[in-house]
XYZ file of C-alpha atoms in Angstrom:
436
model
C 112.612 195.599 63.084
C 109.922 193.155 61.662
C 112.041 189.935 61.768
C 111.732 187.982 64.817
C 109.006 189.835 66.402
C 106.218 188.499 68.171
C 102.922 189.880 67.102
C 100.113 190.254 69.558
C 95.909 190.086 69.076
C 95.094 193.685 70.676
C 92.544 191.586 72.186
C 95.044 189.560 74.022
C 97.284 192.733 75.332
C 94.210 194.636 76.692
C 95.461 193.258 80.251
C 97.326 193.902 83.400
C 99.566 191.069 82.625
C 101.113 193.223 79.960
C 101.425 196.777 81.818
C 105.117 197.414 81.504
C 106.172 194.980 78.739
C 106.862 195.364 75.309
C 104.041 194.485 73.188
C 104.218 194.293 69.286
C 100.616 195.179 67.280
C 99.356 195.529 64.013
C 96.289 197.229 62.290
C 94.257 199.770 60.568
C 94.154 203.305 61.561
C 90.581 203.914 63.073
C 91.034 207.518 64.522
C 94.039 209.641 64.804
C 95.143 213.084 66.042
C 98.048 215.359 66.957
C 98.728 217.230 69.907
C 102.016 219.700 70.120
C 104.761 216.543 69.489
C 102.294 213.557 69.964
C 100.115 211.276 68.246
C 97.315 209.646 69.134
C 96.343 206.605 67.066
C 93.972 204.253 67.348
C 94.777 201.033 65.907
C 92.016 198.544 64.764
C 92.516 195.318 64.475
C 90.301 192.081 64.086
C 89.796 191.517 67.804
C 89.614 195.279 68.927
C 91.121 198.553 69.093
C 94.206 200.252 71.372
C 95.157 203.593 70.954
C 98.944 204.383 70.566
C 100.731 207.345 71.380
C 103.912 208.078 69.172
C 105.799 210.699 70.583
C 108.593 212.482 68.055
C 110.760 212.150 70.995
C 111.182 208.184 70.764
C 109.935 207.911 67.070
C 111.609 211.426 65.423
C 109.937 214.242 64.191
C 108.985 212.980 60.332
C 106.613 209.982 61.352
C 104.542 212.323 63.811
C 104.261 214.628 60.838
C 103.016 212.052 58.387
C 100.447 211.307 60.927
C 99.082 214.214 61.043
C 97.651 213.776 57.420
C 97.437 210.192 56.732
C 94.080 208.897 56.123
C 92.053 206.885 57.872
C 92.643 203.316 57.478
C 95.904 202.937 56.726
C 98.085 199.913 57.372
C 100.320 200.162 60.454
C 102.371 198.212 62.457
C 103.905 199.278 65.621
C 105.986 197.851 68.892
C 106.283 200.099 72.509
C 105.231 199.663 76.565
C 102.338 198.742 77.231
C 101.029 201.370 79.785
C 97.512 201.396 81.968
C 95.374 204.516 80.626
C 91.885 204.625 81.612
C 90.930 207.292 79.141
C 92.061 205.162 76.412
C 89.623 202.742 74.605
C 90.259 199.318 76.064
C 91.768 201.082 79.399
C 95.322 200.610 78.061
C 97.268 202.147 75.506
C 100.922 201.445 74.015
C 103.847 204.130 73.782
C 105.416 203.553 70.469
C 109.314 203.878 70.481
C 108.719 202.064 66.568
C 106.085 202.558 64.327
C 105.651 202.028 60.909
C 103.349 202.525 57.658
C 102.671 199.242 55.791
C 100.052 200.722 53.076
C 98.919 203.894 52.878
C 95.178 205.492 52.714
C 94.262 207.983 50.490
C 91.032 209.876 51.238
C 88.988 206.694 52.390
C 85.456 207.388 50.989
C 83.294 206.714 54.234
C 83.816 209.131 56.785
C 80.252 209.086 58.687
C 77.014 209.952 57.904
C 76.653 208.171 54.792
C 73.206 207.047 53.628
C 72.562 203.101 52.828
C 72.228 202.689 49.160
C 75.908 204.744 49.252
C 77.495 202.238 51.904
C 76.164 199.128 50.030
C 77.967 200.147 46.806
C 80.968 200.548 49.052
C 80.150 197.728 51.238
C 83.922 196.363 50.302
C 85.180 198.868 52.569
C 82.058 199.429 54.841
C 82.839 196.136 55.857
C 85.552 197.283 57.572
C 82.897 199.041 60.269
C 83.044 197.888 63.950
C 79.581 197.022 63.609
C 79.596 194.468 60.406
C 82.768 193.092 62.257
C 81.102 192.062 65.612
C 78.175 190.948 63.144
C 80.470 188.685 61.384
C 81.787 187.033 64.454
C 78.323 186.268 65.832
C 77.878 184.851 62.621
C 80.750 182.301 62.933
C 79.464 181.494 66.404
C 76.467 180.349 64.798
C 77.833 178.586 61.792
C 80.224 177.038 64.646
C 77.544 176.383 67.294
C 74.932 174.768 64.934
C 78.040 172.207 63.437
C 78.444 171.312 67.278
C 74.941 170.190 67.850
C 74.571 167.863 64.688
C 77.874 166.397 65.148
C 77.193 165.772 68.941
C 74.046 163.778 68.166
C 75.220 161.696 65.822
C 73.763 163.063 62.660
C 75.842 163.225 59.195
C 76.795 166.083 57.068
C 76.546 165.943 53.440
C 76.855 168.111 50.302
C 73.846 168.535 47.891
C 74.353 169.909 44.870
C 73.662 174.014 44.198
C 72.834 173.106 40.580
C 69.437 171.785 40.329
C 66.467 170.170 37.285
C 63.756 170.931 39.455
C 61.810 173.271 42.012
C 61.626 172.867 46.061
C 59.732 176.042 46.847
C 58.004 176.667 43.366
C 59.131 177.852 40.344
C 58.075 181.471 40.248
C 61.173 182.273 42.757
C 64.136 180.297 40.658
C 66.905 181.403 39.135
C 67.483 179.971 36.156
C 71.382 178.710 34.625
C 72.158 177.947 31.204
C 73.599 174.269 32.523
C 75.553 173.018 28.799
C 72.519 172.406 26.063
C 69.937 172.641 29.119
C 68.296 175.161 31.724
C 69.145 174.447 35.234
C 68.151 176.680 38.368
C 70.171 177.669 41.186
C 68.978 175.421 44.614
C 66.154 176.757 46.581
C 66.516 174.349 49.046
C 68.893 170.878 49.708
C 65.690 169.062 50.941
C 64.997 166.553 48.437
C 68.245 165.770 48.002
C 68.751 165.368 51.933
C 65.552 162.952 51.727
C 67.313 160.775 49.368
C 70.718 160.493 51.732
C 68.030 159.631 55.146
C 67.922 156.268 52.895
C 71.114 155.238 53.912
C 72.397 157.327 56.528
C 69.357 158.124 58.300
C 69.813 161.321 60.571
C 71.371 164.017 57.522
C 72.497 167.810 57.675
C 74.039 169.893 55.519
C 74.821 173.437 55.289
C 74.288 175.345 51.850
C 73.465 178.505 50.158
C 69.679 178.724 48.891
C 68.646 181.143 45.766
C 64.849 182.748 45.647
C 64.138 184.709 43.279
C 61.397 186.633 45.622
C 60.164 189.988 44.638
C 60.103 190.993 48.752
C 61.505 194.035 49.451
C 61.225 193.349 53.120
C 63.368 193.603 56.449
C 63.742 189.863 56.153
C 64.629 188.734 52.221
C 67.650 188.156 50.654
C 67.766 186.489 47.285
C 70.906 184.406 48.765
C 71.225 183.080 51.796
C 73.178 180.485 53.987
C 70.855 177.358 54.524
C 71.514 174.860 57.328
C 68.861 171.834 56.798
C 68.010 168.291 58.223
C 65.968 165.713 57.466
C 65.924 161.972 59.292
C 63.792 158.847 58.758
C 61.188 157.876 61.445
C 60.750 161.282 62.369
C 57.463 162.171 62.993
C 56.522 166.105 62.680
C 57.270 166.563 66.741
C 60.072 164.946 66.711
C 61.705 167.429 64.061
C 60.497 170.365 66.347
C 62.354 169.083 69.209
C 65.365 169.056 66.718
C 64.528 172.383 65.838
C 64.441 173.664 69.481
C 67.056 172.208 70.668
C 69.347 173.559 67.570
C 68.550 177.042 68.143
C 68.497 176.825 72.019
C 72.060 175.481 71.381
C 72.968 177.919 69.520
C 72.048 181.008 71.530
C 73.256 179.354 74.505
C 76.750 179.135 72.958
C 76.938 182.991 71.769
C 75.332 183.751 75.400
C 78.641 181.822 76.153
C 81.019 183.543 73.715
C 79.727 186.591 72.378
C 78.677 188.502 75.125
C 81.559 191.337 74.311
C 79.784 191.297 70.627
C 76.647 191.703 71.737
C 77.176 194.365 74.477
C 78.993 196.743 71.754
C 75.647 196.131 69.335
C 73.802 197.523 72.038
C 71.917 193.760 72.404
C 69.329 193.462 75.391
C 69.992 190.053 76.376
C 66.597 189.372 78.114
C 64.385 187.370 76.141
C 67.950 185.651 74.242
C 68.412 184.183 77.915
C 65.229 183.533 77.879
C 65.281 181.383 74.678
C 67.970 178.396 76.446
C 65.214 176.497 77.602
C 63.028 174.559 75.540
C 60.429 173.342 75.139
C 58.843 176.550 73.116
C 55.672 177.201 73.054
C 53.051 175.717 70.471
C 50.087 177.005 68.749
C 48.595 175.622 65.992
C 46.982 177.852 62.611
C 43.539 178.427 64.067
C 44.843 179.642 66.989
C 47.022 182.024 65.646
C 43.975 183.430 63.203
C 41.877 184.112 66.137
C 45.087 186.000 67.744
C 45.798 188.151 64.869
C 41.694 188.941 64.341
C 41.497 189.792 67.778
C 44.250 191.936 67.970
C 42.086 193.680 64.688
C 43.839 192.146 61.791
C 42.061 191.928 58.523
C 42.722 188.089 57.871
C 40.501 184.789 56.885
C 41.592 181.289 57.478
C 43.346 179.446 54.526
C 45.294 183.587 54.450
C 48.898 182.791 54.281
C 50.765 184.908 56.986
C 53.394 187.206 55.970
C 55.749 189.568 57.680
C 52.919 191.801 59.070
C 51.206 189.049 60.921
C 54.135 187.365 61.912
C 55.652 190.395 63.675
C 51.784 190.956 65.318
C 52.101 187.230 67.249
C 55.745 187.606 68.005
C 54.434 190.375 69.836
C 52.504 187.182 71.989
C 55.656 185.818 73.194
C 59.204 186.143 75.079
C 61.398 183.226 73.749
C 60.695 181.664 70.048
C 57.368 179.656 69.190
C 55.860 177.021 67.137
C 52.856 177.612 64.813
C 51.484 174.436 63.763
C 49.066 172.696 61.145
C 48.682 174.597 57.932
C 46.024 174.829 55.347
C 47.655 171.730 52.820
C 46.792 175.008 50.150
C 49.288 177.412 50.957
C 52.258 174.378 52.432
C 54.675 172.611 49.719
C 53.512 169.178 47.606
C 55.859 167.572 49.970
C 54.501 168.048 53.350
C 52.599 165.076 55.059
C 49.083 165.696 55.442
C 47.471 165.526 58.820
C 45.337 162.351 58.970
C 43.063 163.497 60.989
C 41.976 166.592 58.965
C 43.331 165.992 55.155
C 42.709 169.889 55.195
C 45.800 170.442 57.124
C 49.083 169.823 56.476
C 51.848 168.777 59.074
C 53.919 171.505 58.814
C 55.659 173.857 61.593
C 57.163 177.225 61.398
C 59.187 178.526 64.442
C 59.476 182.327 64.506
C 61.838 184.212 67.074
C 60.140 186.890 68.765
C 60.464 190.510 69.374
C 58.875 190.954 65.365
C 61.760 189.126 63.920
C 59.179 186.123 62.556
C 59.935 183.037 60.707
C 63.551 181.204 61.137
C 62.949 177.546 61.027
C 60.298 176.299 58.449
C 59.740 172.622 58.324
C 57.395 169.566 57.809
C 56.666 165.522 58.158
C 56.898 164.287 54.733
C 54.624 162.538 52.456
C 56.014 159.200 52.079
C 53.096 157.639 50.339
C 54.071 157.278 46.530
C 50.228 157.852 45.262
C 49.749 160.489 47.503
C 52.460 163.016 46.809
C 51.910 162.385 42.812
C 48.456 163.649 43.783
C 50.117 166.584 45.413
C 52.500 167.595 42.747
C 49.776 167.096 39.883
C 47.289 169.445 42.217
C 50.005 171.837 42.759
C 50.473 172.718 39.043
C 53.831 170.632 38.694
C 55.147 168.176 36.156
C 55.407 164.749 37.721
C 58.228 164.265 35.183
C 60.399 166.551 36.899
C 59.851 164.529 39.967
C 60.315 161.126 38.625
C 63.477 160.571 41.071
C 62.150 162.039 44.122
C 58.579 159.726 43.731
C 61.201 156.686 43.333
C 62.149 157.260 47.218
C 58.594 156.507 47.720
C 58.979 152.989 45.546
C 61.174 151.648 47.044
C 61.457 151.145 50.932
C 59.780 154.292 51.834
C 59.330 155.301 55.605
C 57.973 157.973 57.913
C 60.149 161.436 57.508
C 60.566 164.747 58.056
C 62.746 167.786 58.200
C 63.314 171.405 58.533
C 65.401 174.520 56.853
C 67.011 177.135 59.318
C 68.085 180.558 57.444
C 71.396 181.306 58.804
C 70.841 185.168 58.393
C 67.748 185.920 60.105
C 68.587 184.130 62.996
C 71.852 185.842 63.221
C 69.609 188.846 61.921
C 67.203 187.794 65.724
C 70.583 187.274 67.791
C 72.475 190.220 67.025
C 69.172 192.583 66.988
C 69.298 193.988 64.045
C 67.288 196.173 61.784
C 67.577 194.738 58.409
C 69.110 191.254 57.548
C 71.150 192.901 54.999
C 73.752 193.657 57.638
C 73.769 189.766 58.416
C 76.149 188.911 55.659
C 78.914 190.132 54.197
C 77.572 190.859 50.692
C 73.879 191.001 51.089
C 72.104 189.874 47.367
C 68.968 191.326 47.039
C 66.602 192.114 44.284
C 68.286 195.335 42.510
C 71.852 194.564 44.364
C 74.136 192.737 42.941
C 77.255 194.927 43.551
C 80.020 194.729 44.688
């Protein structure tokens, strides 16, 4: 029966086209039951779920029995009319006259209920849930959608290395490798590599996974995480933020486009995601967002750095995502340009998402004066030794830069609405879970 057969998507048969044609699917067993000589199974797949009704009239009296018992999840395949049912999930459902077990299912350990520390060490099969599944396909949208923008204004992807000599984001959050005879450290970040490629090929992008080594046990951290940078010569700090804007207004627009069904069944309001197509966002720079957050009664001094806490307090200001602006140089990298008109600033931008989701997008201008950033990496606590290849790019032909660092998760984390970014990747590393 399985040669020659054309396999449908259930997605694809979920139609009037197909009432009253023979339709061939194949699956996972998501719910099943047995009433008097029929069975009722409902057949996952990776683009949704039908229910099929095997009847021991057309498919004999043994496989209806089996049914009865097998456990969720097994492996099925199964061929029959395709038949309009509004009480049926989908609105359709497909009378089997062939059905058949591919792998069996033996007491499948997550039957509902389950608390979270129990369905991460099972995550390999919690994966499996509806929800992770809709997650992971507003995920691809996004890895899709941001590709589309780079490569449709010209920019270039490359491929920095994961293996690293040296810190981006400081060295209290690496993890370090035994690399041969040496220590190496996983990357935090592709940006000084990236800076070295806007030499040549100006306008640079590449997407990577970043390692921190943060003690947050936040909403918002994961000790891996998918990182999808840019940097380009003669960009000035706004002209990065309309890169930044632009991305992520892309981006939303396109799962707007094609993930609507996704994020209906996550229960997403749409609202201030529709509201988010249009940029410019608004701007605000530090000071102003200090005076917010002590109005609003939050105990916080300028030169503070602002965490989760205040971040979700501003959000709070806005419908669509927003700029802050113009950091104290003391709590911003060695890298980032500072502001020439106050040397106590530096010209850096954060754009958080709103609705308490905070920071997705942190970037900068960068210094491009050789004797200045040695300044900054000696006052930061760093060796310039360890440096000595990204202070050549200032030797030799340097010009006006910057760039930014997008964390895949959390905006998939803002998107899809959820409640912890853990459930924005398949297997989320965190500190204290590294299993499966």
């Amino acid at each position: 029966m399985v040669e020659n057969v054309v396999w449908y998507h259930i997605e694809d048969v979920l139609s009037d086209d197909f009432i009253g044609k023979k339709v061939c699917v194949r699956g996972w067993i998501y719910r099943r039951s047995v009433v008097g000589g029929k069975a009722f199974v409902r057949v996952r797949g990776s683009t949704g779920i039908i229910q099929v009704v095997v009847d021991r009239e057309k498919c004999g009296e043994e496989i209806v029995r089996i049914l009865k018992d097998i456990g969720l999840e097994a492996s099925v395949m199964t061929c029959g009319e395709l038949v309009k049912q509004p009480r049926a999930p989908g609105g359709y459902e497909v009378h089997a006259d062939w059905f058949r077990i591919v792998g069996y299912s033996r007491d499948f350990p997550i039957k509902g209920g389950e608390g979270i520390d129990y369905l991460l060490d099972n995550r390999h099969l919690w994966i499996r849930s509806r929800k992770l599944t809709e997650i992971m396909k507003i995920k691809h949208s996004v890895l899709k959608a941001g590709r589309e923008y780079f490569v449709e204004n010209d920019w270039w992807e490359v491929t920095p290395p994961i293996l690293t000599a040296s810190a981006v984001e400081g060295g209290a959050t690496l993890f370090p490798v035994k690399y041969f005879d040496k220590t190496a450290y996983l990357s935090q970040s592709a940006q000084l590599y990236l800076e070295a490629l806007i030499y040549s090929l100006e306008k640079v992008w590449s997407l990577t996974t970043s390692f921190r080594a943060e003690k947050s046990r936040t909403r918002r951290h994961l000790a891996e995480y998918w990182h999808l940078e840019a940097e380009a010569a003669w960009y000035n700090m706004e002209d990065m933020m309309r890169v930044a804007e632009e991305l992520v207004a892309y981006i939303v627009q396109y799962i707007l486009e094609h993930n609507k069904r996704q994020l209906e069944i996550l229960g997403r309001d749409l609202k201030i995601l529709k509201n988010s197509v249009e940029p410019p966002y608004p701007r605000i720079r530090y000071d102003e967002a200090i005076e917010i957050l002590q109005k609003k009664g939050v105990n916080i001094e300028w030169g503070d750095d602002l965490g989760a806490d205040e971040e979700r307090v501003l959000t709070m200001e806005f419908d669509k995502p927003f700029f802050i602006t113009h950091f104290p140089k003391e709590i911003k990298s060695f890298y980032m340009k500072l502001d020439p008109e106050n040397e106590k600033l530096a010209l850096g931008f954060d754009l958080l998402a709103p609705e308490g989701y905070g920071e997705i997008i942190g970037g900068s201008e960068r210094e491009d004066d050789y004797n200045k950033l040695l300044n900054r990496i000696i006052e930061q606590g760093y060796d310039p030794e360890d440096y000595k290849w990204y202070l050549d790019l200032r030797k030799y032909g340097s010009v006006p830069h910057s760039g930014f660092g997008l964390g895949i998760e959390r905006l998939v984390m803002w998107i899809a609405g959820l409640d912890h970014i853990r459930d924005a990747t398949p297997f989320p590393r965190f500190r204290g879970r590294i299993y499966p």
